[in-house]
Amino acid sequence: MAIAHPNIALVKYWGKADATLNVPAVPSVSITLDALTTETRVCFDASLATDSLCMNGIELAPTSEQARRITACLDALRTLTEIRLQARVETRNDFPTGAGLASSASGFAALVVAAAAALKLELSLADASKIARAASASAARSLFGGFAELPAGRSGEDVAAIDLAPAEHWPLEVVVAICAEGPKAVGSTRGMLDSAATSPFYPAWVEAAAADATACRSAIIERDFPTLASVSEASCLKMHAVMQTTRPALLYWNAATMATLQRIRELQQAGIEVFFTMDAGPQVKAICAPGCGRDVASALASVAGVSRVLSSGLGGPARLIDSSCA
Ligand code: PMV
């Protein structure tokens, strides 16, 4: 059994340099959370005719999009061995799946670690990260704990995430305001392809991304909260500007999202060190300086439309926790 945690990008990934290899067009920088967890068990079994997949207690149809992506990821690992057996995969998230909380990031990171162990493959972190990236680019970052970066690539290139700093370097706190519980309307892969093809802002977004990643990296190394807040909010708002100017428009926010952003602005004006980021869904992630999470959680819990808040610290890397059937 392997576990992995979702990660939240501060400088965002949105856009592919190579859609077939799933190589990002922009660099991204993330933090890995400790309070949300995916657990995945993989057993290769000679009695199975196809991969058999169970997610959160529900069997996935082999023809479903999720099953297809999981099998493609298992195939990438099987081709590195002589083993051609099919696998039983059981995976469970202790947080909402497919709702803008990066369940695909923790899901594919845990899958690669569990399946590689079951196949007795000794993968380097970089190789594990590349295989996870091919399935879901943000998953490449969940192989690492603390702060990680996934560089941009070019067409035909194979890129892996890199470790920037461990969680202890700067124990930021994260409060997630749940603004809607359901799954997101448009998945990130479809959305990114549409954005690249139709948003007039997409070229400017790609052009500025390297400078944002550099500023974010330095702010993390220097533990400079105001700079991290400024670059992260700007990257998030630019990504959502690209999304909103895509055709058909990608409108991931709801009224509670907007009310939460305004509450965070008030907290900032009151001197609390906090900033926001959002992904392909309505949830708002409030990133807090060490020690500020409690006040932010109680302020966001009372925002109209927020059903609940989740509080987290920064977590460790994806890892094997027992090797019975990996
Ligand atoms: O890796 P994907 O395909 O789930 O895309 C993730 C995209 C965002 O969550 C919106 C941004 C990011 O960098 O995580």
GROMACS .gro file of C-alpha atoms and ligand atoms in nm:
model
  340
    1MET     CA    1   0.000   0.000   0.000
    2ALA     CA    2   0.127   0.347  -0.088
    3ILE     CA    3   0.006   0.685   0.025
    4ALA     CA    4   0.040   1.024  -0.139
    5HIS     CA    5  -0.091   1.369  -0.066
    6PRO     CA    6  -0.241   1.623  -0.306
    7ASN     CA    7  -0.040   1.930  -0.386
    8ILE     CA    8  -0.155   2.284  -0.451
    9ALA     CA    9   0.025   2.490  -0.715
   10LEU     CA   10   0.128   2.842  -0.616
   11VAL     CA   11   0.258   2.914  -0.967
   12LYS     CA   12   0.009   2.730  -1.184
   13TYR     CA   13   0.034   2.473  -1.461
   14TRP     CA   14  -0.222   2.535  -1.738
   15GLY     CA   15  -0.126   2.433  -2.090
   16LYS     CA   16   0.064   2.153  -2.263
   17ALA     CA   17   0.375   2.173  -2.484
   18ASP     CA   18   0.307   1.815  -2.594
   19ALA     CA   19  -0.043   1.679  -2.538
   20THR     CA   20   0.053   1.319  -2.627
   21LEU     CA   21   0.345   1.298  -2.382
   22ASN     CA   22   0.163   1.531  -2.141
   23VAL     CA   23   0.451   1.777  -2.110
   24PRO     CA   24   0.364   2.116  -1.955
   25ALA     CA   25   0.410   2.438  -2.152
   26VAL     CA   26   0.473   2.636  -1.831
   27PRO     CA   27   0.670   2.568  -1.511
   28SER     CA   28   0.474   2.524  -1.188
   29VAL     CA   29   0.566   2.540  -0.820
   30SER     CA   30   0.363   2.361  -0.552
   31ILE     CA   31   0.321   2.273  -0.188
   32THR     CA   32   0.222   1.922  -0.078
   33LEU     CA   33  -0.050   1.896   0.190
   34ASP     CA   34  -0.039   1.656   0.485
   35ALA     CA   35  -0.405   1.644   0.592
   36LEU     CA   36  -0.552   1.498   0.271
   37THR     CA   37  -0.444   1.148   0.168
   38THR     CA   38  -0.488   0.893  -0.108
   39GLU     CA   39  -0.419   0.527  -0.019
   40THR     CA   40  -0.361   0.284  -0.303
   41ARG     CA   41  -0.299  -0.092  -0.308
   42VAL     CA   42  -0.187  -0.267  -0.629
   43CYS     CA   43  -0.171  -0.647  -0.670
   44PHE     CA   44  -0.066  -0.810  -0.999
   45ASP     CA   45  -0.268  -1.128  -1.035
   46ALA     CA   46  -0.248  -1.407  -1.295
   47SER     CA   47  -0.621  -1.478  -1.258
   48LEU     CA   48  -0.723  -1.136  -1.394
   49ALA     CA   49  -0.804  -1.088  -1.765
   50THR     CA   50  -0.802  -0.708  -1.741
   51ASP     CA   51  -0.695  -0.451  -1.483
   52SER     CA   52  -0.966  -0.429  -1.218
   53LEU     CA   53  -1.012  -0.093  -1.048
   54CYS     CA   54  -1.197   0.014  -0.737
   55MET     CA   55  -1.207   0.383  -0.642
   56ASN     CA   56  -1.359   0.493  -0.310
   57GLY     CA   57  -1.539   0.156  -0.284
   58ILE     CA   58  -1.691   0.175  -0.635
   59GLU     CA   59  -1.581  -0.055  -0.918
   60LEU     CA   60  -1.481   0.143  -1.229
   61ALA     CA   61  -1.604   0.024  -1.569
   62PRO     CA   62  -1.295  -0.083  -1.772
   63THR     CA   63  -1.413   0.149  -2.052
   64SER     CA   64  -1.435   0.458  -1.827
   65GLU     CA   65  -1.194   0.747  -1.879
   66GLN     CA   66  -1.046   0.699  -1.529
   67ALA     CA   67  -0.988   0.326  -1.589
   68ARG     CA   68  -0.823   0.400  -1.924
   69ARG     CA   69  -0.582   0.647  -1.763
   70ILE     CA   70  -0.496   0.409  -1.477
   71THR     CA   71  -0.431   0.121  -1.720
   72ALA     CA   72  -0.209   0.346  -1.937
   73CYS     CA   73  -0.004   0.436  -1.629
   74LEU     CA   74   0.026   0.066  -1.528
   75ASP     CA   75   0.129  -0.017  -1.887
   76ALA     CA   76   0.412   0.239  -1.868
   77LEU     CA   77   0.544   0.055  -1.561
   78ARG     CA   78   0.481  -0.299  -1.696
   79THR     CA   79   0.686  -0.222  -2.009
   80LEU     CA   80   0.990  -0.164  -1.783
   81THR     CA   81   0.964  -0.528  -1.664
   82GLU     CA   82   0.897  -0.875  -1.806
   83ILE     CA   83   0.568  -0.885  -1.615
   84ARG     CA   84   0.252  -0.879  -1.827
   85LEU     CA   85   0.002  -0.960  -1.549
   86GLN     CA   86  -0.310  -0.752  -1.495
   87ALA     CA   87  -0.358  -0.570  -1.168
   88ARG     CA   88  -0.619  -0.521  -0.901
   89VAL     CA   89  -0.605  -0.154  -0.793
   90GLU     CA   90  -0.789  -0.031  -0.485
   91THR     CA   91  -0.766   0.339  -0.415
   92ARG     CA   92  -0.939   0.560  -0.164
   93ASN     CA   93  -0.931   0.935  -0.096
   94ASP     CA   94  -1.019   1.080   0.245
   95PHE     CA   95  -1.136   1.401   0.069
   96PRO     CA   96  -1.374   1.488  -0.224
   97THR     CA   97  -1.263   1.331  -0.556
   98GLY     CA   98  -1.248   1.529  -0.883
   99ALA     CA   99  -1.358   1.853  -0.718
  100GLY     CA  100  -1.055   2.077  -0.765
  101LEU     CA  101  -0.869   1.928  -0.468
  102ALA     CA  102  -0.598   1.761  -0.677
  103SER     CA  103  -0.719   1.403  -0.629
  104SER     CA  104  -0.558   1.305  -0.960
  105ALA     CA  105  -0.220   1.435  -0.835
  106SER     CA  106  -0.219   1.225  -0.518
  107GLY     CA  107  -0.395   0.938  -0.699
  108PHE     CA  108  -0.135   0.890  -0.972
  109ALA     CA  109   0.159   0.952  -0.736
  110ALA     CA  110   0.031   0.678  -0.501
  111LEU     CA  111  -0.043   0.449  -0.799
  112VAL     CA  112   0.312   0.477  -0.938
  113VAL     CA  113   0.474   0.411  -0.598
  114ALA     CA  114   0.245   0.113  -0.519
  115ALA     CA  115   0.264  -0.044  -0.866
  116ALA     CA  116   0.643   0.002  -0.899
  117ALA     CA  117   0.688  -0.177  -0.564
  118ALA     CA  118   0.450  -0.457  -0.665
  119LEU     CA  119   0.653  -0.502  -0.985
  120LYS     CA  120   0.979  -0.490  -0.781
  121LEU     CA  121   1.095  -0.197  -0.992
  122GLU     CA  122   1.356   0.026  -0.833
  123LEU     CA  123   1.267   0.357  -0.992
  124SER     CA  124   1.455   0.680  -0.924
  125LEU     CA  125   1.234   0.961  -0.796
  126ALA     CA  126   1.285   1.138  -1.129
  127ASP     CA  127   1.167   0.834  -1.327
  128ALA     CA  128   0.867   0.784  -1.095
  129SER     CA  129   0.784   1.153  -1.136
  130LYS     CA  130   0.804   1.128  -1.520
  131ILE     CA  131   0.566   0.830  -1.525
  132ALA     CA  132   0.322   1.009  -1.292
  133ARG     CA  133   0.348   1.324  -1.509
  134ALA     CA  134   0.248   1.133  -1.820
  135ALA     CA  135  -0.077   1.040  -1.641
  136SER     CA  136  -0.146   1.380  -1.478
  137ALA     CA  137   0.120   1.650  -1.482
  138SER     CA  138   0.040   1.775  -1.134
  139ALA     CA  139   0.097   1.418  -1.002
  140ALA     CA  140   0.467   1.457  -1.086
  141ARG     CA  141   0.485   1.712  -0.801
  142SER     CA  142   0.313   1.486  -0.541
  143LEU     CA  143   0.608   1.245  -0.549
  144PHE     CA  144   0.781   1.513  -0.340
  145GLY     CA  145   0.690   1.655  -0.001
  146GLY     CA  146   0.713   2.021   0.099
  147PHE     CA  147   0.787   2.246  -0.199
  148ALA     CA  148   0.833   2.108  -0.553
  149GLU     CA  149   0.872   2.244  -0.904
  150LEU     CA  150   0.771   2.090  -1.236
  151PRO     CA  151   0.968   2.260  -1.515
  152ALA     CA  152   0.817   2.340  -1.853
  153GLY     CA  153   0.920   2.117  -2.141
  154ARG     CA  154   0.916   2.118  -2.517
  155SER     CA  155   0.745   1.888  -2.760
  156GLY     CA  156   0.902   1.540  -2.745
  157GLU     CA  157   1.071   1.604  -2.410
  158ASP     CA  158   1.028   1.401  -2.091
  159VAL     CA  159   1.031   1.616  -1.775
  160ALA     CA  160   1.023   1.530  -1.405
  161ALA     CA  161   0.947   1.742  -1.100
  162ILE     CA  162   1.228   1.846  -0.867
  163ASP     CA  163   1.247   1.892  -0.492
  164LEU     CA  164   1.275   2.259  -0.386
  165ALA     CA  165   1.262   2.232  -0.005
  166PRO     CA  166   1.119   1.997   0.258
  167ALA     CA  167   0.808   2.087   0.460
  168GLU     CA  168   1.019   2.182   0.765
  169HIS     CA  169   1.191   2.457   0.567
  170TRP     CA  170   0.881   2.677   0.604
  171PRO     CA  171   0.577   2.521   0.775
  172LEU     CA  172   0.305   2.713   0.593
  173GLU     CA  173  -0.055   2.626   0.681
  174VAL     CA  174  -0.337   2.577   0.432
  175VAL     CA  175  -0.710   2.625   0.485
  176VAL     CA  176  -0.935   2.492   0.209
  177ALA     CA  177  -1.279   2.654   0.193
  178ILE     CA  178  -1.519   2.402   0.035
  179CYS     CA  179  -1.745   2.613  -0.185
  180ALA     CA  180  -1.922   2.319  -0.361
  181GLU     CA  181  -1.895   1.943  -0.304
  182GLY     CA  182  -1.971   1.804  -0.652
  183PRO     CA  183  -1.727   1.703  -0.928
  184LYS     CA  184  -1.595   1.976  -1.159
  185ALA     CA  185  -1.774   2.056  -1.483
  186VAL     CA  186  -1.480   2.046  -1.728
  187GLY     CA  187  -1.166   1.839  -1.669
  188SER     CA  188  -0.824   2.003  -1.685
  189THR     CA  189  -0.703   1.821  -1.999
  190ARG     CA  190  -1.000   1.934  -2.213
  191GLY     CA  191  -0.988   2.281  -2.056
  192MET     CA  192  -0.615   2.333  -2.127
  193LEU     CA  193  -0.646   2.229  -2.490
  194ASP     CA  194  -0.942   2.463  -2.538
  195SER     CA  195  -0.753   2.749  -2.366
  196ALA     CA  196  -0.447   2.709  -2.589
  197ALA     CA  197  -0.668   2.705  -2.899
  198THR     CA  198  -0.903   2.991  -2.813
  199SER     CA  199  -0.797   3.225  -2.528
  200PRO     CA  200  -0.642   3.549  -2.657
  201PHE     CA  201  -0.451   3.566  -2.325
  202TYR     CA  202  -0.286   3.223  -2.360
  203PRO     CA  203   0.037   3.339  -2.535
  204ALA     CA  204   0.094   3.609  -2.270
  205TRP     CA  205   0.030   3.353  -1.995
  206VAL     CA  206   0.298   3.118  -2.132
  207GLU     CA  207   0.543   3.404  -2.190
  208ALA     CA  208   0.532   3.530  -1.828
  209ALA     CA  209   0.536   3.191  -1.655
  210ALA     CA  210   0.915   3.145  -1.624
  211ALA     CA  211   0.953   3.479  -1.443
  212ASP     CA  212   0.670   3.386  -1.203
  213ALA     CA  213   0.835   3.051  -1.125
  214THR     CA  214   1.171   3.220  -1.059
  215ALA     CA  215   1.013   3.478  -0.826
  216CYS     CA  216   0.820   3.205  -0.644
  217ARG     CA  217   1.128   2.985  -0.601
  218SER     CA  218   1.328   3.276  -0.450
  219ALA     CA  219   1.040   3.373  -0.219
  220ILE     CA  220   1.029   3.014  -0.089
  221ILE     CA  221   1.405   2.994  -0.037
  222GLU     CA  222   1.405   3.331   0.145
  223ARG     CA  223   1.077   3.260   0.330
  224ASP     CA  224   0.947   3.593   0.197
  225PHE     CA  225   0.571   3.574   0.257
  226PRO     CA  226   0.465   3.906   0.092
  227THR     CA  227   0.647   3.818  -0.232
  228LEU     CA  228   0.510   3.463  -0.229
  229ALA     CA  229   0.158   3.602  -0.177
  230SER     CA  230   0.192   3.852  -0.458
  231VAL     CA  231   0.334   3.613  -0.720
  232SER     CA  232   0.096   3.329  -0.624
  233GLU     CA  233  -0.224   3.537  -0.635
  234ALA     CA  234  -0.112   3.688  -0.966
  235SER     CA  235  -0.042   3.345  -1.120
  236CYS     CA  236  -0.380   3.214  -1.003
  237LEU     CA  237  -0.573   3.515  -1.133
  238LYS     CA  238  -0.389   3.503  -1.467
  239MET     CA  239  -0.474   3.134  -1.506
  240HIS     CA  240  -0.841   3.205  -1.430
  241ALA     CA  241  -0.836   3.497  -1.676
  242VAL     CA  242  -0.715   3.249  -1.941
  243MET     CA  243  -0.986   3.002  -1.836
  244GLN     CA  244  -1.260   3.264  -1.841
  245THR     CA  245  -1.158   3.387  -2.188
  246THR     CA  246  -1.153   3.033  -2.329
  247ARG     CA  247  -1.435   2.932  -2.563
  248PRO     CA  248  -1.649   2.774  -2.432
  249ALA     CA  249  -1.565   2.970  -2.115
  250LEU     CA  250  -1.433   2.777  -1.814
  251LEU     CA  251  -1.617   2.932  -1.520
  252TYR     CA  252  -1.501   2.740  -1.214
  253TRP     CA  253  -1.595   2.999  -0.947
  254ASN     CA  254  -1.926   3.030  -0.769
  255ALA     CA  255  -2.070   3.295  -0.535
  256ALA     CA  256  -1.902   3.137  -0.232
  257THR     CA  257  -1.564   3.148  -0.412
  258MET     CA  258  -1.598   3.524  -0.458
  259ALA     CA  259  -1.721   3.582  -0.101
  260THR     CA  260  -1.420   3.385   0.029
  261LEU     CA  261  -1.176   3.594  -0.178
  262GLN     CA  262  -1.328   3.912  -0.035
  263ARG     CA  263  -1.300   3.776   0.320
  264ILE     CA  264  -0.932   3.696   0.256
  265ARG     CA  265  -0.878   4.055   0.139
  266GLU     CA  266  -1.029   4.178   0.470
  267LEU     CA  267  -0.803   3.945   0.668
  268GLN     CA  268  -0.502   4.080   0.474
  269GLN     CA  269  -0.609   4.436   0.553
  270ALA     CA  270  -0.627   4.339   0.921
  271GLY     CA  271  -0.261   4.233   0.901
  272ILE     CA  272  -0.304   3.853   0.882
  273GLU     CA  273  -0.046   3.685   0.658
  274VAL     CA  274  -0.267   3.489   0.419
  275PHE     CA  275  -0.324   3.468   0.043
  276PHE     CA  276  -0.551   3.271  -0.189
  277THR     CA  277  -0.525   3.032  -0.478
  278MET     CA  278  -0.787   2.833  -0.674
  279ASP     CA  279  -0.765   2.552  -0.929
  280ALA     CA  280  -1.008   2.393  -1.176
  281GLY     CA  281  -1.295   2.411  -0.929
  282PRO     CA  282  -1.467   2.653  -0.690
  283GLN     CA  283  -1.269   2.568  -0.374
  284VAL     CA  284  -1.048   2.845  -0.233
  285LYS     CA  285  -0.716   2.746  -0.080
  286ALA     CA  286  -0.595   3.002   0.174
  287ILE     CA  287  -0.221   2.978   0.228
  288CYS     CA  288  -0.124   3.107   0.571
  289ALA     CA  289   0.207   3.201   0.734
  290PRO     CA  290   0.303   2.961   1.016
  291GLY     CA  291   0.067   3.015   1.313
  292CYS     CA  292  -0.208   3.199   1.116
  293GLY     CA  293  -0.414   2.895   1.007
  294ARG     CA  294  -0.654   2.884   1.306
  295ASP     CA  295  -0.772   3.245   1.270
  296VAL     CA  296  -0.812   3.205   0.894
  297ALA     CA  297  -1.006   2.877   0.933
  298SER     CA  298  -1.254   3.030   1.175
  299ALA     CA  299  -1.299   3.339   0.952
  300LEU     CA  300  -1.358   3.135   0.635
  301ALA     CA  301  -1.592   2.883   0.803
  302SER     CA  302  -1.851   3.160   0.847
  303VAL     CA  303  -1.844   3.287   0.485
  304ALA     CA  304  -2.185   3.250   0.313
  305GLY     CA  305  -2.189   2.936   0.096
  306VAL     CA  306  -1.879   2.774   0.247
  307SER     CA  307  -1.997   2.429   0.359
  308ARG     CA  308  -1.686   2.345   0.561
  309VAL     CA  309  -1.315   2.415   0.587
  310LEU     CA  310  -1.025   2.170   0.584
  311SER     CA  311  -0.700   2.265   0.759
  312SER     CA  312  -0.364   2.123   0.664
  313GLY     CA  313   0.005   2.161   0.713
  314LEU     CA  314   0.267   2.071   0.456
  315GLY     CA  315   0.320   1.701   0.399
  316GLY     CA  316   0.581   1.449   0.302
  317PRO     CA  317   0.648   1.268  -0.024
  318ALA     CA  318   0.452   0.977  -0.175
  319ARG     CA  319   0.567   0.661   0.000
  320LEU     CA  320   0.513   0.290   0.052
  321ILE     CA  321   0.354   0.214   0.390
  322ASP     CA  322   0.335  -0.164   0.370
  323SER     CA  323   0.443  -0.407   0.106
  324SER     CA  324   0.174  -0.676   0.138
  325CYS     CA  325   0.082  -0.684  -0.229
  326ALA     CA  326   0.249  -0.341  -0.228
  327PMV     O1  327  -0.241   1.777  -1.370
  327PMV     P1  328  -0.378   1.816  -1.407
  327PMV     O2  329  -0.415   1.774  -1.545
  327PMV     O3  330  -0.480   1.768  -1.305
  327PMV     O4  331  -0.387   1.977  -1.408
  327PMV     C1  332  -0.378   2.057  -1.293
  327PMV     C2  333  -0.414   2.198  -1.324
  327PMV     C3  334  -0.435   2.292  -1.206
  327PMV     O5  335  -0.472   2.221  -1.089
  327PMV     C4  336  -0.548   2.388  -1.241
  327PMV     C5  337  -0.310   2.377  -1.179
  327PMV     C6  338  -0.194   2.305  -1.116
  327PMV     O6  339  -0.080   2.343  -1.143
  327PMV     O7  340  -0.216   2.213  -1.034
   0.00000   0.00000   0.00000
